[in-house]
GROMACS .gro file of C-alpha atoms in nm:
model
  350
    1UNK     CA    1  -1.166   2.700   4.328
    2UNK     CA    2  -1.176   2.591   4.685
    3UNK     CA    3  -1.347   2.244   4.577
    4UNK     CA    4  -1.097   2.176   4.313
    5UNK     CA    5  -0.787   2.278   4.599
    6UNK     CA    6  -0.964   2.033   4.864
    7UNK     CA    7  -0.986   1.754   4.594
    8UNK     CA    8  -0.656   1.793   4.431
    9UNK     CA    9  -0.490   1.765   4.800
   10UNK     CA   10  -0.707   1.492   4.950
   11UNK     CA   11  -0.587   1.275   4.599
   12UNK     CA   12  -0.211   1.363   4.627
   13UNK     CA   13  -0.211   1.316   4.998
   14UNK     CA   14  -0.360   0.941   4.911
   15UNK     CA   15  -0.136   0.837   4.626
   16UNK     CA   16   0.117   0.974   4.883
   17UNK     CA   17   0.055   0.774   5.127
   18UNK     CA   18   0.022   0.468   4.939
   19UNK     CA   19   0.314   0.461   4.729
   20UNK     CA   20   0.523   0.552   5.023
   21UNK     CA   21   0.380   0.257   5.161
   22UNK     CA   22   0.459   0.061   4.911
   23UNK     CA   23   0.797   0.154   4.863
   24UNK     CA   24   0.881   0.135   5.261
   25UNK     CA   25   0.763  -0.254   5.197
   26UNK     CA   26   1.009  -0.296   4.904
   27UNK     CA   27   1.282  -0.173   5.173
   28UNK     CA   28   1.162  -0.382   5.430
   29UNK     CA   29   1.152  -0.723   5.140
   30UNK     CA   30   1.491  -0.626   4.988
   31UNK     CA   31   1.765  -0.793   5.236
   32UNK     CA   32   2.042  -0.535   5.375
   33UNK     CA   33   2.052  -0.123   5.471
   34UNK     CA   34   2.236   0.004   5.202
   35UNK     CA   35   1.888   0.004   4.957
   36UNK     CA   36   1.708   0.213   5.234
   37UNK     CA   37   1.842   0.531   5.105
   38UNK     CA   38   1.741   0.437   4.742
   39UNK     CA   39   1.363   0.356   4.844
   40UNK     CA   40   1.392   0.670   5.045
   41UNK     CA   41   1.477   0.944   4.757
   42UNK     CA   42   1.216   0.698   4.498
   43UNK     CA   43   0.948   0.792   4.813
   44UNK     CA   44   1.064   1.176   4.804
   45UNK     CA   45   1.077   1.194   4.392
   46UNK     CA   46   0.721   1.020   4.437
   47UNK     CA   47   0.584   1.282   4.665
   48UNK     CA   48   0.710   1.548   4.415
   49UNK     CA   49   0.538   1.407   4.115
   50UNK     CA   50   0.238   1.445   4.285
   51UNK     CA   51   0.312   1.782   4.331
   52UNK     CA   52   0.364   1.860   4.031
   53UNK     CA   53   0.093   1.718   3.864
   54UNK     CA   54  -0.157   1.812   4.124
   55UNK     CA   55  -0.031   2.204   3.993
   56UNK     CA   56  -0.020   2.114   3.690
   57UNK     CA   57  -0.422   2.074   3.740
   58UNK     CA   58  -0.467   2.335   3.950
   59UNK     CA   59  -0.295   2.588   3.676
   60UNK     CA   60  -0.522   2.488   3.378
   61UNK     CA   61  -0.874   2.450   3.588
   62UNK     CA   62  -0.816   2.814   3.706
   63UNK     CA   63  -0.714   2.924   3.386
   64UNK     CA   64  -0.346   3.071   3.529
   65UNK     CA   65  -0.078   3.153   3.224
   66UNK     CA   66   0.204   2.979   3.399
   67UNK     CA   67   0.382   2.791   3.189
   68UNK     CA   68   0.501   2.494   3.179
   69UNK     CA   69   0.241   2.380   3.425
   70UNK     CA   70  -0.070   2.491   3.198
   71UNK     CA   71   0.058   2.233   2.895
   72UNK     CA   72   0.104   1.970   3.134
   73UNK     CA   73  -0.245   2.031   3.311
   74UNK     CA   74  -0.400   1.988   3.003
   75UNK     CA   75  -0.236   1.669   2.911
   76UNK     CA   76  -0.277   1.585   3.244
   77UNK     CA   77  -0.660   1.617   3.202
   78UNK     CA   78  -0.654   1.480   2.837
   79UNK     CA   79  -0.442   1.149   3.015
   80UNK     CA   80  -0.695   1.079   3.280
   81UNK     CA   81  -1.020   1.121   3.072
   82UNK     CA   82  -0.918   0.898   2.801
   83UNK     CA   83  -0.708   0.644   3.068
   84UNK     CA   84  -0.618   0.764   3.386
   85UNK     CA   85  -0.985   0.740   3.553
   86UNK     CA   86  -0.994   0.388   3.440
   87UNK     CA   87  -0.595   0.349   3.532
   88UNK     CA   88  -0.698   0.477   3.902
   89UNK     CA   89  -1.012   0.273   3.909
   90UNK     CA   90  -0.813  -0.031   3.869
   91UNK     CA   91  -0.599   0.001   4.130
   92UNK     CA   92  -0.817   0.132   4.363
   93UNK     CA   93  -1.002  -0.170   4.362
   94UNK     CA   94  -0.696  -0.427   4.339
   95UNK     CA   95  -0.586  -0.271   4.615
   96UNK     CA   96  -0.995  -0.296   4.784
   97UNK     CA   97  -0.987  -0.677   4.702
   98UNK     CA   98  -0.653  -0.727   4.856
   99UNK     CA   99  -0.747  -0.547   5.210
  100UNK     CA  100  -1.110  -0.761   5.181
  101UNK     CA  101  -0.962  -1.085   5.117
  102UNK     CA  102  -0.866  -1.172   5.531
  103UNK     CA  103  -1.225  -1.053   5.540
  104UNK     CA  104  -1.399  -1.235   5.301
  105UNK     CA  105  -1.212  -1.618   5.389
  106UNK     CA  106  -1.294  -1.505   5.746
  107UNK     CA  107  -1.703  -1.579   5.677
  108UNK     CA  108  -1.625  -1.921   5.573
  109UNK     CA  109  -1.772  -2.161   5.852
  110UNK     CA  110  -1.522  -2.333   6.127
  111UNK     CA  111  -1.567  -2.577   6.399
  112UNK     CA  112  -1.753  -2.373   6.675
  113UNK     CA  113  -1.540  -2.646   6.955
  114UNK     CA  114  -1.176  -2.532   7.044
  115UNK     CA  115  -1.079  -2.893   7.055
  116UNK     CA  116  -0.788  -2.966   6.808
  117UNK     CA  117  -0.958  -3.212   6.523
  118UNK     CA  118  -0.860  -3.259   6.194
  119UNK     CA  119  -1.179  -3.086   6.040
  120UNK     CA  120  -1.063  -2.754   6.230
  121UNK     CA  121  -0.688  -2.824   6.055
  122UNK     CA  122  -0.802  -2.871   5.777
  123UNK     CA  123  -0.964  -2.538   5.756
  124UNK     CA  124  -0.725  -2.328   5.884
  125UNK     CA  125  -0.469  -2.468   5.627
  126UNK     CA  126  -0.717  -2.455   5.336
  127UNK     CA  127  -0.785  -2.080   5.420
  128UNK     CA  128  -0.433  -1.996   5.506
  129UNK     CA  129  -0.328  -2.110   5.116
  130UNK     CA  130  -0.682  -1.972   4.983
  131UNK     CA  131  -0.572  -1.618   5.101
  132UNK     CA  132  -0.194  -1.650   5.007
  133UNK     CA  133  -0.338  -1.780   4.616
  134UNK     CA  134  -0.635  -1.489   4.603
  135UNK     CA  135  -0.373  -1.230   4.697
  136UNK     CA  136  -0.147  -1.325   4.417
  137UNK     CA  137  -0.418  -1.374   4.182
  138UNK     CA  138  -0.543  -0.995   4.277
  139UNK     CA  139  -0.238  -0.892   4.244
  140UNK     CA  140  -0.172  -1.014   3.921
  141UNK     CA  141  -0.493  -0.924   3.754
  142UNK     CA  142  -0.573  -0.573   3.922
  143UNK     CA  143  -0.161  -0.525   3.736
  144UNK     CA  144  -0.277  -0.630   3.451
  145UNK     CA  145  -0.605  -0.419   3.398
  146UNK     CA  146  -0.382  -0.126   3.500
  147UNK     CA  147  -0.086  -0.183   3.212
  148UNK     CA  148  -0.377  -0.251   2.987
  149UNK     CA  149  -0.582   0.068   3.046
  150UNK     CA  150  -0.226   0.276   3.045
  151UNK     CA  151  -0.199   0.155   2.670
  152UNK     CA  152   0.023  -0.115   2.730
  153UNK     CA  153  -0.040  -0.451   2.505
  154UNK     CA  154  -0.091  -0.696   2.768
  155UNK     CA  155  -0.120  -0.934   2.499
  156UNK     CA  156   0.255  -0.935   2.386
  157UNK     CA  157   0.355  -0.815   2.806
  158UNK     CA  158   0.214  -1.225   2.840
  159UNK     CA  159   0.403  -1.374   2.567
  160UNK     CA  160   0.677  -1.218   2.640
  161UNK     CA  161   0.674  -1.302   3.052
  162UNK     CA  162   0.603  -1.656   2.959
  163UNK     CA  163   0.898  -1.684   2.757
  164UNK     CA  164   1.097  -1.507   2.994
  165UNK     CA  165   0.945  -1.773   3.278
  166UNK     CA  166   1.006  -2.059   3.075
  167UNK     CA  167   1.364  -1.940   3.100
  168UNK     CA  168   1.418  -1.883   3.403
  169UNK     CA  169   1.236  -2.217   3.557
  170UNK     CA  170   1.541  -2.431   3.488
  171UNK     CA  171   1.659  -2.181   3.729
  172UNK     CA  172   1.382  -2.169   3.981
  173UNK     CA  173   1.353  -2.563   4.050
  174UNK     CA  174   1.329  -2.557   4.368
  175UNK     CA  175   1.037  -2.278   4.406
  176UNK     CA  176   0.856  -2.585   4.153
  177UNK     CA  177   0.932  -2.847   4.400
  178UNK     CA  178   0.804  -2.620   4.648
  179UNK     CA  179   0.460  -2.577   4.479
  180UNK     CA  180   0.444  -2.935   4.419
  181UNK     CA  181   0.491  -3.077   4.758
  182UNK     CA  182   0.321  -2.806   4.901
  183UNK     CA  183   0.018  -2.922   4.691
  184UNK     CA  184   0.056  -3.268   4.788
  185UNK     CA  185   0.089  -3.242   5.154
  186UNK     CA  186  -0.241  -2.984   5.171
  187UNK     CA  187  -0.387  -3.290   4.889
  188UNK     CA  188  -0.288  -3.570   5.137
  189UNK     CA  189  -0.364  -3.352   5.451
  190UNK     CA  190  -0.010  -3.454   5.590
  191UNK     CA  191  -0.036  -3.152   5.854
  192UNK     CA  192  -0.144  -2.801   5.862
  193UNK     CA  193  -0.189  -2.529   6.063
  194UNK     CA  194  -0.230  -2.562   6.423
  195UNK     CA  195  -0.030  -2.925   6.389
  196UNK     CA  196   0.235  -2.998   6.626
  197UNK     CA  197   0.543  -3.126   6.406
  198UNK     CA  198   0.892  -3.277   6.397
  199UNK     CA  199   1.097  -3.174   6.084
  200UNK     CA  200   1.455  -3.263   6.049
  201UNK     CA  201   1.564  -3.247   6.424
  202UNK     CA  202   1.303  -2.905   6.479
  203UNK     CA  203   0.966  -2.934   6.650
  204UNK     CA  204   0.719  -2.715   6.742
  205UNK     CA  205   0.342  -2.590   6.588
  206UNK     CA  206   0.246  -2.537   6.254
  207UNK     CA  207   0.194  -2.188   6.225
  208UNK     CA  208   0.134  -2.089   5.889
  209UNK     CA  209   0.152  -2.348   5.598
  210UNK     CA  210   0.152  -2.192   5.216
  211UNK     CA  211   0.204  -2.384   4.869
  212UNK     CA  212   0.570  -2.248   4.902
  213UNK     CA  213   0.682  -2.272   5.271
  214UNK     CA  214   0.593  -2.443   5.652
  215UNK     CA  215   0.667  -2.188   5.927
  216UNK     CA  216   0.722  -2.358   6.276
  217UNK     CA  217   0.742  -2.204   6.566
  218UNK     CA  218   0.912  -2.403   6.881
  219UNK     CA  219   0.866  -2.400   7.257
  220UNK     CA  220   1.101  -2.091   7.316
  221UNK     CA  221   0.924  -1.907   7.088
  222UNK     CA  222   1.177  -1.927   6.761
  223UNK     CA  223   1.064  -1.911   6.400
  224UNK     CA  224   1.138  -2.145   6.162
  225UNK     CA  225   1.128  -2.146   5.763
  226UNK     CA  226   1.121  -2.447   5.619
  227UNK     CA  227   1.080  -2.458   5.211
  228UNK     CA  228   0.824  -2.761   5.141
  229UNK     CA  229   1.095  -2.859   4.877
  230UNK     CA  230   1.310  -2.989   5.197
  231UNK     CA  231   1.032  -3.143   5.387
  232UNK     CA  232   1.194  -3.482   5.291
  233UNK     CA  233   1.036  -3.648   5.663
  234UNK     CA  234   0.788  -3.488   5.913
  235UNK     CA  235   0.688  -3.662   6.246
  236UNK     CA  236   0.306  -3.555   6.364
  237UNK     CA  237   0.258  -3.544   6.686
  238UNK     CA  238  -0.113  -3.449   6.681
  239UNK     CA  239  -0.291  -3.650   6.360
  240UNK     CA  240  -0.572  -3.783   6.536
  241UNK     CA  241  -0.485  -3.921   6.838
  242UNK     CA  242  -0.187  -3.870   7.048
  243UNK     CA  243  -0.024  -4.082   7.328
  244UNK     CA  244   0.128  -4.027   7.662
  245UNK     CA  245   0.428  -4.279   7.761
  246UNK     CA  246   0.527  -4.220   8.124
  247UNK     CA  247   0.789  -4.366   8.294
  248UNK     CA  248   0.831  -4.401   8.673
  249UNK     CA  249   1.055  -4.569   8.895
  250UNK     CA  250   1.007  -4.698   9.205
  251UNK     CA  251   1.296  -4.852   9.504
  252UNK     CA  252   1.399  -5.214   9.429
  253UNK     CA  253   1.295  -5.293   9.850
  254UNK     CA  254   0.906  -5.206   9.743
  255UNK     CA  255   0.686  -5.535   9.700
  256UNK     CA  256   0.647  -5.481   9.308
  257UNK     CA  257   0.275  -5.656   9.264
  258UNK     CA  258   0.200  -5.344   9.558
  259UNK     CA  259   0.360  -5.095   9.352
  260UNK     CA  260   0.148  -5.197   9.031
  261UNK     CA  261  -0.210  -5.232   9.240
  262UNK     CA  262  -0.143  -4.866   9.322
  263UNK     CA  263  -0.035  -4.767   9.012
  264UNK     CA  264  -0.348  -4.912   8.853
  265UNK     CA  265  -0.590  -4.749   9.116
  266UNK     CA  266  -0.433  -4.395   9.063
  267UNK     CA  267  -0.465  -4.438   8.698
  268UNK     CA  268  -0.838  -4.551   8.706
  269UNK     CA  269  -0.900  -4.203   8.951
  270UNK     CA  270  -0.718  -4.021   8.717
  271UNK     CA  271  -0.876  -4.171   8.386
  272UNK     CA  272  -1.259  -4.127   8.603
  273UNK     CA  273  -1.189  -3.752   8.699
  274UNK     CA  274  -1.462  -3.504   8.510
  275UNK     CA  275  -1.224  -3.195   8.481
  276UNK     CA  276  -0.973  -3.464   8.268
  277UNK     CA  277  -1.209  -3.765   8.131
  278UNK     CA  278  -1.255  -3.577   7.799
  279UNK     CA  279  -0.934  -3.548   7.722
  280UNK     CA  280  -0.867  -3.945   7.676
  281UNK     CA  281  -0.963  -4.135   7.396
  282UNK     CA  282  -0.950  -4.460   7.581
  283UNK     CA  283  -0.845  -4.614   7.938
  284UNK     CA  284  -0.523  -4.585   8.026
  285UNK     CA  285  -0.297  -4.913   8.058
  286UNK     CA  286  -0.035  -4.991   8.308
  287UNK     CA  287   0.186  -5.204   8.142
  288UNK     CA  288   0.365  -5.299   8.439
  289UNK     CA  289   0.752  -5.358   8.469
  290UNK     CA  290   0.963  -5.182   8.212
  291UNK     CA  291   1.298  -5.213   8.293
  292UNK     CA  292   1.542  -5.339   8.560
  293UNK     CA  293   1.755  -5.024   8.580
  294UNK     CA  294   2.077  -4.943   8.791
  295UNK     CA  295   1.882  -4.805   9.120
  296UNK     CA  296   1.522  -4.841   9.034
  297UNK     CA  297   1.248  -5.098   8.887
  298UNK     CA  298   1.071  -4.871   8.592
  299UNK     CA  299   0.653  -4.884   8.603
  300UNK     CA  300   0.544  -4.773   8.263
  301UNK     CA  301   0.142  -4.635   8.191
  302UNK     CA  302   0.012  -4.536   7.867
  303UNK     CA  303  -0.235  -4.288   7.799
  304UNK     CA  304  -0.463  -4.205   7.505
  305UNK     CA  305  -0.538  -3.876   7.449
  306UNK     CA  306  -0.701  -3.640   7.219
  307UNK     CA  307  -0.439  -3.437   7.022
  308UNK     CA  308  -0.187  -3.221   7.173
  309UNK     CA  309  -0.363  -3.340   7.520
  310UNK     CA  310  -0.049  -3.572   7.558
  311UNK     CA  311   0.160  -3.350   7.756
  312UNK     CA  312  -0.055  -3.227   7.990
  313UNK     CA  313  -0.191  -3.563   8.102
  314UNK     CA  314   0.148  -3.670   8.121
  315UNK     CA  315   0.222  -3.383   8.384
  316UNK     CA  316  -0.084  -3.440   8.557
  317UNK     CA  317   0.004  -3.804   8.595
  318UNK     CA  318   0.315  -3.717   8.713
  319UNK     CA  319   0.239  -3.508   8.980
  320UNK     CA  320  -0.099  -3.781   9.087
  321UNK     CA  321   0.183  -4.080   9.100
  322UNK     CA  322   0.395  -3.843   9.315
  323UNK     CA  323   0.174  -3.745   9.570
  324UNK     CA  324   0.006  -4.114   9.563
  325UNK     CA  325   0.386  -4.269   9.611
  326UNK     CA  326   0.472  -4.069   9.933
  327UNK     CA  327   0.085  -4.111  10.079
  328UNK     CA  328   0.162  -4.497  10.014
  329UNK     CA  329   0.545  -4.492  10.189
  330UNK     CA  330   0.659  -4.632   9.865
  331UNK     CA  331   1.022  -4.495   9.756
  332UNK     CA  332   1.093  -4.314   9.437
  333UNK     CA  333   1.477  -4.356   9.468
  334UNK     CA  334   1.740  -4.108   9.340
  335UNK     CA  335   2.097  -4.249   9.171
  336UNK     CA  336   2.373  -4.285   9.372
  337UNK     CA  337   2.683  -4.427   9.488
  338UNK     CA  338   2.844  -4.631   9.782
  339UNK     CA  339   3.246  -4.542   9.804
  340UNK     CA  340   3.441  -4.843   9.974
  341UNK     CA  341   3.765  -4.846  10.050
  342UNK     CA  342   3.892  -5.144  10.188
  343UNK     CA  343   4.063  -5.300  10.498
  344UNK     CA  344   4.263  -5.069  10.687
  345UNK     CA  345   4.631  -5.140  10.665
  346UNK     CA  346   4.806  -5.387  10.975
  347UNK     CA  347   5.145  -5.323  11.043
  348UNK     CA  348   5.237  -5.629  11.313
  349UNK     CA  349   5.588  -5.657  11.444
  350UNK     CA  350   5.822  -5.927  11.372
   0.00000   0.00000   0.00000
């Protein structure tokens, strides 16, 4: 009796637990509060199934006369050794395979090096839309062996869903044209995950990429959803190599072939220091004069970098030119303005 008590609760308080989970997720996926109640009381009337059928059990192993609970133990226990064992075993291990499957992907091999290259993008976005399809495909089949050992013919269930889905796709275009470009920018290897992006007029890194959607996330931390339906243009700022354009203006007074020999000796120190020489792909390149602007004669340097080393280099550089500039006397000027106002007025007597 004890054995049979101890078993009976430890399966209720599991089934419990998992289809409360599973309808606090449907509350969390359906949009709006006013559904919360209605997954609340389906959790409750799920709870007291259990208890009922666990006794239900309990009534007809012990032998007890109560009635109705005797009948439906031994239906119960008629159900689950024809079905319900096999039912159960189903979904215990659809639901095994689904908890596994970050587990499983996560023994594939990746680049041992932190550096951002496209072999390591590449992976990350392959096993990002590996898990997302193996999930579904769990999903489906561990559903499928369940409505098949309940006594359901899974057989017609199929014809009839892919009639139904033949219907509704003239209404679900756009999930279709998400699939497809999805497939063709992971086919093309466009971008993926760990990718710094421009879509539409928002950037930021590629944070998870599936067949259906791009998720971005920007510099202040914002989420965006993108479907890959609307990806119509996308600017990478990390496919291969990346560059740094930097800008700098100097006073028109400073001698300007000067200005340039210590521009191109700062850039040389910078380009041979060890703690920063393996993050450029090539020399850097002083162009020399950019533009004649209002209050200032524009030096411009290029840098090659490896991706998403752009922006710190171009800080770096910044801050090197700076301190180089005022060791050197040479002026970075600052816009401004001279107010004249004329000739004072003379008043002469007549």
């Amino acid at each position: 009796m004890f054995w049979h008590l101890v078993a009976v609760l430890v399966l209720v308080g599991v089934l419990g637990r998992l289809g409360g989970r599973f309808f606090a997720a449907l509350a969390q996926a359906v949009p709006g509060s006013r559904d919360d109640a209605f997954f609340r009381l389906l959790g409750f009337l799920w709870w007291g199934f259990l208890a009922v059928a666990g006794a239900s059990y309990l009534v007809h192993a012990l032998g007890l006369p109560h009635e109705p609970f005797r009948t439906w133990g031994e239906s119960l226990v008629r159900w689950a050794g024809a079905k319900g064992v096999a039912a159960l075993g189903a979904l215990a291990l659809t639901y095994l395979g689904y908890r596994l499957t970050p587990f499983l992907l996560g023994q594939l091999p990746v680049p041992e090096t932190g550096e951002h290259t496209r072999e390591a993008v590449r992976r990350k976005t392959l096993r990002a839309v590996a898990e997302s399809a193996l999930r579904v495909g769990i999903l489906v089949l561990g559903g499928l062996f369940f409505l098949s050992n309940l006594g359901l013919n899974v057989t017609a269930l199929l014809a009839g869903a892919g009639v139904a889905g033949l219907a509704v796709s003239f209404a679900a275009q756009n999930l279709i044209r998400d699939f497809i470009n999805g497939f063709f920018i992971l086919l093309e290897d466009q971008y993926g995950v760990g990718d710094i992006v421009q879509i539409g007029n928002v950037g930021g890194q590629v944070e998870r990429f599936t067949l259906r959607i791009t998720v971005l996330r920007d510099l202040e931390g914002r989420v965006h959803f993108f479907p890959n339906s609307e990806v119509r243009q996308v600017t990478v700022l990390t496919q291969e190599w990346s560059r740094a354009v930097v800008d700098v203006g100097v006073a028109y007074k400073e001698d300007i072939d000067r200005v340039l020999e210590v521009f191109r000796d700062e850039v040389a120190r910078f380009h041979q220091d060890p703690e920063w020489r393996e993050r450029f792909t090539e020399p850097p390149e002083v162009l020399g004069v950019q533009a004649l602007g209002d209050s200032s004669v524009v030096i411009r340097v290029l840098f090659n970098t490896k991706p998403a080393q752009q922006w710190a280099v171009a800080r770096e550089f910044r801050r090197r030119i700076k301190k180089r500039l005022d060791q050197e006397g040479i002026e970075i000027p600052f816009p401004h303005q001279k107010l004249y106002f004329g000739e004072p007025l003379r008043l002469e007597r007549v």
